[in-house]
PDB file of C-alpha atoms in Angstrom:
ATOM      1  CA  MET M  72      19.639  96.172 122.313  1.00  0.00           C
ATOM      2  CA  LYS M  73      20.818  97.076 118.808  1.00  0.00           C
ATOM      3  CA  LEU M  74      17.224  97.568 117.601  1.00  0.00           C
ATOM      4  CA  ARG M  75      16.512  99.765 120.596  1.00  0.00           C
ATOM      5  CA  ARG M  76      19.574 101.900 119.853  1.00  0.00           C
ATOM      6  CA  VAL M  77      18.548 102.272 116.202  1.00  0.00           C
ATOM      7  CA  ARG M  78      15.031 103.316 117.194  1.00  0.00           C
ATOM      8  CA  SER M  79      16.424 105.814 119.687  1.00  0.00           C
ATOM      9  CA  ALA M  80      18.678 107.227 116.978  1.00  0.00           C
ATOM     10  CA  LEU M  81      15.732 107.600 114.588  1.00  0.00           C
ATOM     11  CA  VAL M  82      13.666 109.366 117.235  1.00  0.00           C
ATOM     12  CA  ALA M  83      16.611 111.669 117.920  1.00  0.00           C
ATOM     13  CA  LEU M  84      16.905 112.338 114.166  1.00  0.00           C
ATOM     14  CA  THR M  85      13.215 113.232 113.961  1.00  0.00           C
ATOM     15  CA  LEU M  86      13.525 115.646 116.864  1.00  0.00           C
ATOM     16  CA  ALA M  87      16.730 117.136 115.434  1.00  0.00           C
ATOM     17  CA  VAL M  88      15.032 117.794 112.089  1.00  0.00           C
ATOM     18  CA  CYS M  89      12.121 119.343 113.940  1.00  0.00           C
ATOM     19  CA  MET M  90      14.369 121.649 115.955  1.00  0.00           C
ATOM     20  CA  THR M  91      16.376 122.644 112.858  1.00  0.00           C
ATOM     21  CA  LEU M  92      13.234 123.566 110.969  1.00  0.00           C
ATOM     22  CA  LEU M  93      11.820 125.383 113.978  1.00  0.00           C
ATOM     23  CA  THR M  94      14.974 127.484 114.189  1.00  0.00           C
ATOM     24  CA  ALA M  95      14.849 128.210 110.467  1.00  0.00           C
ATOM     25  CA  CYS M  96      11.217 129.344 110.483  1.00  0.00           C
ATOM     26  CA  HIS M  97      10.478 133.022 110.833  1.00  0.00           C
ATOM     27  CA  GLY M  98       7.497 135.203 111.575  1.00  0.00           C
ATOM     28  CA  GLY M  99       6.079 135.297 108.050  1.00  0.00           C
ATOM     29  CA  ASP M 100       3.111 133.174 109.112  1.00  0.00           C
ATOM     30  CA  SER M 101       1.102 134.911 111.821  1.00  0.00           C
ATOM     31  CA  THR M 102      -1.037 131.846 112.578  1.00  0.00           C
ATOM     32  CA  GLU M 103      -0.468 130.473 116.074  1.00  0.00           C
ATOM     33  CA  TRP M 104       0.494 126.880 115.323  1.00  0.00           C
ATOM     34  CA  ARG M 105       1.153 124.331 118.047  1.00  0.00           C
ATOM     35  CA  LEU M 106       3.097 121.994 115.764  1.00  0.00           C
ATOM     36  CA  THR M 107       6.391 122.888 114.087  1.00  0.00           C
ATOM     37  CA  ASN M 108       5.760 125.341 111.256  1.00  0.00           C
ATOM     38  CA  VAL M 109       7.738 124.184 108.192  1.00  0.00           C
ATOM     39  CA  THR M 110       6.096 126.503 105.668  1.00  0.00           C
ATOM     40  CA  ASP M 111       8.610 127.291 102.881  1.00  0.00           C
ATOM     41  CA  HIS M 112      11.195 124.980 104.467  1.00  0.00           C
ATOM     42  CA  MET M 113      10.156 121.602 103.065  1.00  0.00           C
ATOM     43  CA  PRO M 114       9.202 120.550  99.517  1.00  0.00           C
ATOM     44  CA  ASP M 115       5.663 120.243  98.208  1.00  0.00           C
ATOM     45  CA  LEU M 116       3.838 116.920  98.251  1.00  0.00           C
ATOM     46  CA  ASP M 117       5.206 115.097  95.217  1.00  0.00           C
ATOM     47  CA  PHE M 118       5.542 111.370  94.516  1.00  0.00           C
ATOM     48  CA  ARG M 119       4.670 108.568  92.107  1.00  0.00           C
ATOM     49  CA  LEU M 120       3.501 105.482  93.970  1.00  0.00           C
ATOM     50  CA  VAL M 121       0.753 102.834  93.978  1.00  0.00           C
ATOM     51  CA  ASP M 122      -2.246 103.140  96.285  1.00  0.00           C
ATOM     52  CA  ASP M 123      -3.963 100.317  98.163  1.00  0.00           C
ATOM     53  CA  GLN M 124      -6.338  99.784  95.232  1.00  0.00           C
ATOM     54  CA  GLY M 125      -3.378  98.991  92.954  1.00  0.00           C
ATOM     55  CA  LYS M 126      -3.744 102.321  91.140  1.00  0.00           C
ATOM     56  CA  ALA M 127      -0.791 104.530  90.188  1.00  0.00           C
ATOM     57  CA  VAL M 128      -1.115 107.869  91.997  1.00  0.00           C
ATOM     58  CA  THR M 129       0.890 111.069  92.442  1.00  0.00           C
ATOM     59  CA  GLY M 130       0.819 113.931  94.887  1.00  0.00           C
ATOM     60  CA  GLN M 131      -1.538 115.735  92.494  1.00  0.00           C
ATOM     61  CA  ASN M 132      -4.260 113.173  93.231  1.00  0.00           C
ATOM     62  CA  TYR M 133      -4.566 114.602  96.744  1.00  0.00           C
ATOM     63  CA  ARG M 134      -4.774 118.289  95.901  1.00  0.00           C
ATOM     64  CA  GLY M 135      -7.761 119.839  97.639  1.00  0.00           C
ATOM     65  CA  LYS M 136      -7.215 117.646 100.714  1.00  0.00           C
ATOM     66  CA  VAL M 137      -5.196 118.307 103.838  1.00  0.00           C
ATOM     67  CA  VAL M 138      -2.704 115.432 103.876  1.00  0.00           C
ATOM     68  CA  LEU M 139      -1.055 113.724 106.833  1.00  0.00           C
ATOM     69  CA  LEU M 140       1.935 111.790 105.501  1.00  0.00           C
ATOM     70  CA  TYR M 141       3.462 109.035 107.631  1.00  0.00           C
ATOM     71  CA  PHE M 142       6.128 106.424 106.882  1.00  0.00           C
ATOM     72  CA  GLY M 143       5.611 102.965 108.402  1.00  0.00           C
ATOM     73  CA  TYR M 144       4.798  99.343 107.617  1.00  0.00           C
ATOM     74  CA  THR M 145       2.058  96.832 108.346  1.00  0.00           C
ATOM     75  CA  HIS M 146       4.233  94.420 110.370  1.00  0.00           C
ATOM     76  CA  CYS M 147       5.250  97.202 112.754  1.00  0.00           C
ATOM     77  CA  PRO M 148       4.740  95.850 116.284  1.00  0.00           C
ATOM     78  CA  ASP M 149       3.944  99.070 118.114  1.00  0.00           C
ATOM     79  CA  VAL M 150       4.586 102.588 116.772  1.00  0.00           C
ATOM     80  CA  CYS M 151       2.584 102.381 113.527  1.00  0.00           C
ATOM     81  CA  PRO M 152      -0.654 100.945 114.933  1.00  0.00           C
ATOM     82  CA  LEU M 153      -0.505 103.417 117.817  1.00  0.00           C
ATOM     83  CA  THR M 154       0.056 106.357 115.454  1.00  0.00           C
ATOM     84  CA  LEU M 155      -2.762 105.339 113.102  1.00  0.00           C
ATOM     85  CA  ALA M 156      -5.123 104.822 116.040  1.00  0.00           C
ATOM     86  CA  GLN M 157      -4.257 108.297 117.317  1.00  0.00           C
ATOM     87  CA  LEU M 158      -4.776 109.844 113.881  1.00  0.00           C
ATOM     88  CA  HIS M 159      -8.186 108.191 113.691  1.00  0.00           C
ATOM     89  CA  ALA M 160      -9.090 109.646 117.089  1.00  0.00           C
ATOM     90  CA  ILE M 161      -7.923 113.082 115.945  1.00  0.00           C
ATOM     91  CA  LEU M 162     -10.027 112.968 112.775  1.00  0.00           C
ATOM     92  CA  GLN M 163     -13.019 111.834 114.805  1.00  0.00           C
ATOM     93  CA  LYS M 164     -12.653 114.910 117.009  1.00  0.00           C
ATOM     94  CA  LEU M 165     -12.647 117.124 113.907  1.00  0.00           C
ATOM     95  CA  GLY M 166     -16.086 115.916 112.846  1.00  0.00           C
ATOM     96  CA  PRO M 167     -17.272 116.741 109.293  1.00  0.00           C
ATOM     97  CA  LEU M 168     -14.127 118.816 108.655  1.00  0.00           C
ATOM     98  CA  ALA M 169     -12.117 115.580 108.570  1.00  0.00           C
ATOM     99  CA  ASP M 170     -13.816 114.548 105.328  1.00  0.00           C
ATOM    100  CA  SER M 171     -11.354 116.899 103.621  1.00  0.00           C
ATOM    101  CA  ALA M 172      -8.332 115.180 105.189  1.00  0.00           C
ATOM    102  CA  ARG M 173      -6.390 112.111 104.058  1.00  0.00           C
ATOM    103  CA  ILE M 174      -3.873 109.983 105.916  1.00  0.00           C
ATOM    104  CA  LEU M 175      -1.211 108.748 103.490  1.00  0.00           C
ATOM    105  CA  PHE M 176       0.549 105.745 105.026  1.00  0.00           C
ATOM    106  CA  VAL M 177       3.723 105.120 102.995  1.00  0.00           C
ATOM    107  CA  SER M 178       5.199 101.649 103.408  1.00  0.00           C
ATOM    108  CA  VAL M 179       8.919 101.348 104.127  1.00  0.00           C
ATOM    109  CA  ASP M 180       8.525  97.582 103.595  1.00  0.00           C
ATOM    110  CA  PRO M 181       7.242  97.290  99.999  1.00  0.00           C
ATOM    111  CA  ALA M 182       8.363  93.652  99.711  1.00  0.00           C
ATOM    112  CA  ARG M 183       5.620  92.551 102.114  1.00  0.00           C
ATOM    113  CA  ASP M 184       3.165  95.429 101.896  1.00  0.00           C
ATOM    114  CA  THR M 185       1.205  94.654  98.752  1.00  0.00           C
ATOM    115  CA  PRO M 186      -1.831  96.804  97.860  1.00  0.00           C
ATOM    116  CA  ASP M 187      -4.222  94.177  99.289  1.00  0.00           C
ATOM    117  CA  VAL M 188      -2.288  93.977 102.549  1.00  0.00           C
ATOM    118  CA  MET M 189      -2.109  97.761 102.795  1.00  0.00           C
ATOM    119  CA  HIS M 190      -5.816  98.185 102.058  1.00  0.00           C
ATOM    120  CA  ALA M 191      -6.890  95.811 104.812  1.00  0.00           C
ATOM    121  CA  TYR M 192      -4.448  97.362 107.255  1.00  0.00           C
ATOM    122  CA  VAL M 193      -5.191 101.078 106.849  1.00  0.00           C
ATOM    123  CA  ASN M 194      -8.946 100.610 106.580  1.00  0.00           C
ATOM    124  CA  ALA M 195      -8.942  98.816 109.909  1.00  0.00           C
ATOM    125  CA  PHE M 196      -7.999 102.200 111.398  1.00  0.00           C
ATOM    126  CA  ASP M 197      -9.776 104.830 109.324  1.00  0.00           C
ATOM    127  CA  PRO M 198     -11.631 104.993 105.986  1.00  0.00           C
ATOM    128  CA  ARG M 199      -9.798 108.229 105.177  1.00  0.00           C
ATOM    129  CA  ALA M 200      -6.435 106.451 105.282  1.00  0.00           C
ATOM    130  CA  VAL M 201      -4.707 105.405 102.061  1.00  0.00           C
ATOM    131  CA  GLY M 202      -1.867 102.898 101.902  1.00  0.00           C
ATOM    132  CA  LEU M 203       0.913 103.753  99.459  1.00  0.00           C
ATOM    133  CA  SER M 204       3.705 101.509  98.234  1.00  0.00           C
ATOM    134  CA  GLY M 205       5.914 101.074  95.189  1.00  0.00           C
ATOM    135  CA  PRO M 206       9.464 100.229  94.096  1.00  0.00           C
ATOM    136  CA  ALA M 207      12.012 100.394  96.916  1.00  0.00           C
ATOM    137  CA  ARG M 208      13.957 103.128  95.103  1.00  0.00           C
ATOM    138  CA  ASP M 209      10.863 105.355  94.938  1.00  0.00           C
ATOM    139  CA  ILE M 210      10.131 104.848  98.635  1.00  0.00           C
ATOM    140  CA  GLU M 211      13.727 105.703  99.505  1.00  0.00           C
ATOM    141  CA  ALA M 212      13.647 108.816  97.331  1.00  0.00           C
ATOM    142  CA  LEU M 213      10.433 110.022  98.977  1.00  0.00           C
ATOM    143  CA  SER M 214      11.866 109.351 102.432  1.00  0.00           C
ATOM    144  CA  LYS M 215      14.956 111.409 101.630  1.00  0.00           C
ATOM    145  CA  ARG M 216      12.789 114.180 100.162  1.00  0.00           C
ATOM    146  CA  TYR M 217      11.254 114.734 103.585  1.00  0.00           C
ATOM    147  CA  ARG M 218      14.401 113.992 105.615  1.00  0.00           C
ATOM    148  CA  SER M 219      12.921 110.817 107.023  1.00  0.00           C
ATOM    149  CA  ALA M 220      14.903 107.600 107.558  1.00  0.00           C
ATOM    150  CA  PHE M 221      14.370 103.858 107.844  1.00  0.00           C
ATOM    151  CA  THR M 222      16.543 100.786 108.293  1.00  0.00           C
ATOM    152  CA  ARG M 223      15.656  97.142 107.749  1.00  0.00           C
ATOM    153  CA  GLU M 224      16.842  94.991 110.641  1.00  0.00           C
ATOM    154  CA  PRO M 225      18.445  91.528 110.086  1.00  0.00           C
ATOM    155  CA  ASP M 226      16.135  88.622 109.290  1.00  0.00           C
ATOM    156  CA  LYS M 227      15.253  86.668 112.432  1.00  0.00           C
ATOM    157  CA  GLY M 228      15.752  83.393 110.537  1.00  0.00           C
ATOM    158  CA  ASP M 229      12.100  82.684 109.780  1.00  0.00           C
ATOM    159  CA  GLY M 230      11.620  85.307 107.092  1.00  0.00           C
ATOM    160  CA  GLN M 231      10.458  87.847 109.659  1.00  0.00           C
ATOM    161  CA  TYR M 232      12.192  91.151 110.257  1.00  0.00           C
ATOM    162  CA  GLU M 233      11.488  94.608 111.604  1.00  0.00           C
ATOM    163  CA  VAL M 234      12.089  97.988 110.014  1.00  0.00           C
ATOM    164  CA  SER M 235      13.182 100.868 112.232  1.00  0.00           C
ATOM    165  CA  HIS M 236      11.836 104.169 110.940  1.00  0.00           C
ATOM    166  CA  SER M 237      11.309 107.813 111.798  1.00  0.00           C
ATOM    167  CA  SER M 238       8.014 108.673 113.415  1.00  0.00           C
ATOM    168  CA  ALA M 239       7.239 112.203 112.207  1.00  0.00           C
ATOM    169  CA  ILE M 240       3.898 113.147 110.654  1.00  0.00           C
ATOM    170  CA  TYR M 241       4.144 115.612 107.759  1.00  0.00           C
ATOM    171  CA  VAL M 242       1.114 117.851 107.229  1.00  0.00           C
ATOM    172  CA  PHE M 243       0.371 119.415 103.832  1.00  0.00           C
ATOM    173  CA  ASP M 244      -2.310 121.956 103.010  1.00  0.00           C
ATOM    174  CA  ARG M 245      -4.912 121.696 100.241  1.00  0.00           C
ATOM    175  CA  ASP M 246      -2.398 123.061  97.709  1.00  0.00           C
ATOM    176  CA  GLY M 247       0.128 120.336  98.542  1.00  0.00           C
ATOM    177  CA  LYS M 248       2.395 122.755 100.414  1.00  0.00           C
ATOM    178  CA  ALA M 249       4.303 121.406 103.412  1.00  0.00           C
ATOM    179  CA  ARG M 250       3.004 123.314 106.433  1.00  0.00           C
ATOM    180  CA  LEU M 251       3.522 121.438 109.683  1.00  0.00           C
ATOM    181  CA  LEU M 252       5.579 118.704 111.306  1.00  0.00           C
ATOM    182  CA  ALA M 253       4.308 116.623 114.229  1.00  0.00           C
ATOM    183  CA  THR M 254       6.458 114.388 116.418  1.00  0.00           C
ATOM    184  CA  PRO M 255       5.651 111.960 119.255  1.00  0.00           C
ATOM    185  CA  ALA M 256       6.207 114.881 121.653  1.00  0.00           C
ATOM    186  CA  ASN M 257       3.020 116.556 120.401  1.00  0.00           C
ATOM    187  CA  GLN M 258      -0.299 115.882 122.072  1.00  0.00           C
ATOM    188  CA  GLN M 259      -3.484 114.910 120.213  1.00  0.00           C
ATOM    189  CA  ASP M 260      -4.981 118.311 120.997  1.00  0.00           C
ATOM    190  CA  ASP M 261      -2.047 119.994 119.217  1.00  0.00           C
ATOM    191  CA  LEU M 262      -2.906 118.192 115.985  1.00  0.00           C
ATOM    192  CA  VAL M 263      -6.636 118.791 116.425  1.00  0.00           C
ATOM    193  CA  HIS M 264      -6.013 122.514 116.919  1.00  0.00           C
ATOM    194  CA  ASP M 265      -3.738 122.938 113.902  1.00  0.00           C
ATOM    195  CA  LEU M 266      -5.654 120.640 111.562  1.00  0.00           C
ATOM    196  CA  GLN M 267      -8.854 122.494 112.358  1.00  0.00           C
ATOM    197  CA  GLN M 268      -7.206 125.716 111.196  1.00  0.00           C
ATOM    198  CA  LEU M 269      -5.784 124.162 108.013  1.00  0.00           C
ATOM    199  CA  LEU M 270      -9.034 122.407 107.142  1.00  0.00           C
ATOM    200  CA  SER M 271     -10.941 125.661 107.570  1.00  0.00           C
ATOM    201  CA  GLN M 272      -8.738 127.313 104.946  1.00  0.00           C
ATOM    202  CA  GLY M 273      -9.391 127.051 101.237  1.00  0.00           C
ATOM    203  CA  THR M 274      -6.816 126.597  98.490  1.00  0.00           C
ATOM    204  CA  GLY M 275      -4.336 129.388  97.916  1.00  0.00           C
ATOM    205  CA  ALA M 276      -4.416 130.331 101.616  1.00  0.00           C
TER     206      ALA M 276
END
């Protein structure tokens, strides 16, 4: 019951952030987005982590790509695999345009999610997905940067535990600017529609 309450609270937090940003946004962007427009209301894509090849990377490494940032972990029993499967389906619908997109799956469980584990996990869903991990303090800082949240649940006694986490998807344009926020309330077609528009834009749009 406690885990369920924590998950409900995290979902509520995600929706609250979404509504706050939606209220803050104004008519400066004339594009008809279906997701929440967070242009100028969230920070640029910026981090220093390790990818699933064991290579140190930063947000700059993904300039020129439309990025879908998601916080999760490989032992997640339900939400993460469902989200990654849906993102794969969305990229499939986009066809060749999706070659300019990257899914960045940031682990909130760096103790277990080594680069090898992350590589096998994300590539089982989509070749355009990249697993990112690093020191716990860096993961926490990145989570706070985008107003996300996660909580490690108590160990079940056999070394196994779950991590409750927010479920928002943060979308950045080719210049690394935060543009859109997707939540579980959005349909696949909403993401397909908005990603198609972003992917059709060049840098400096």
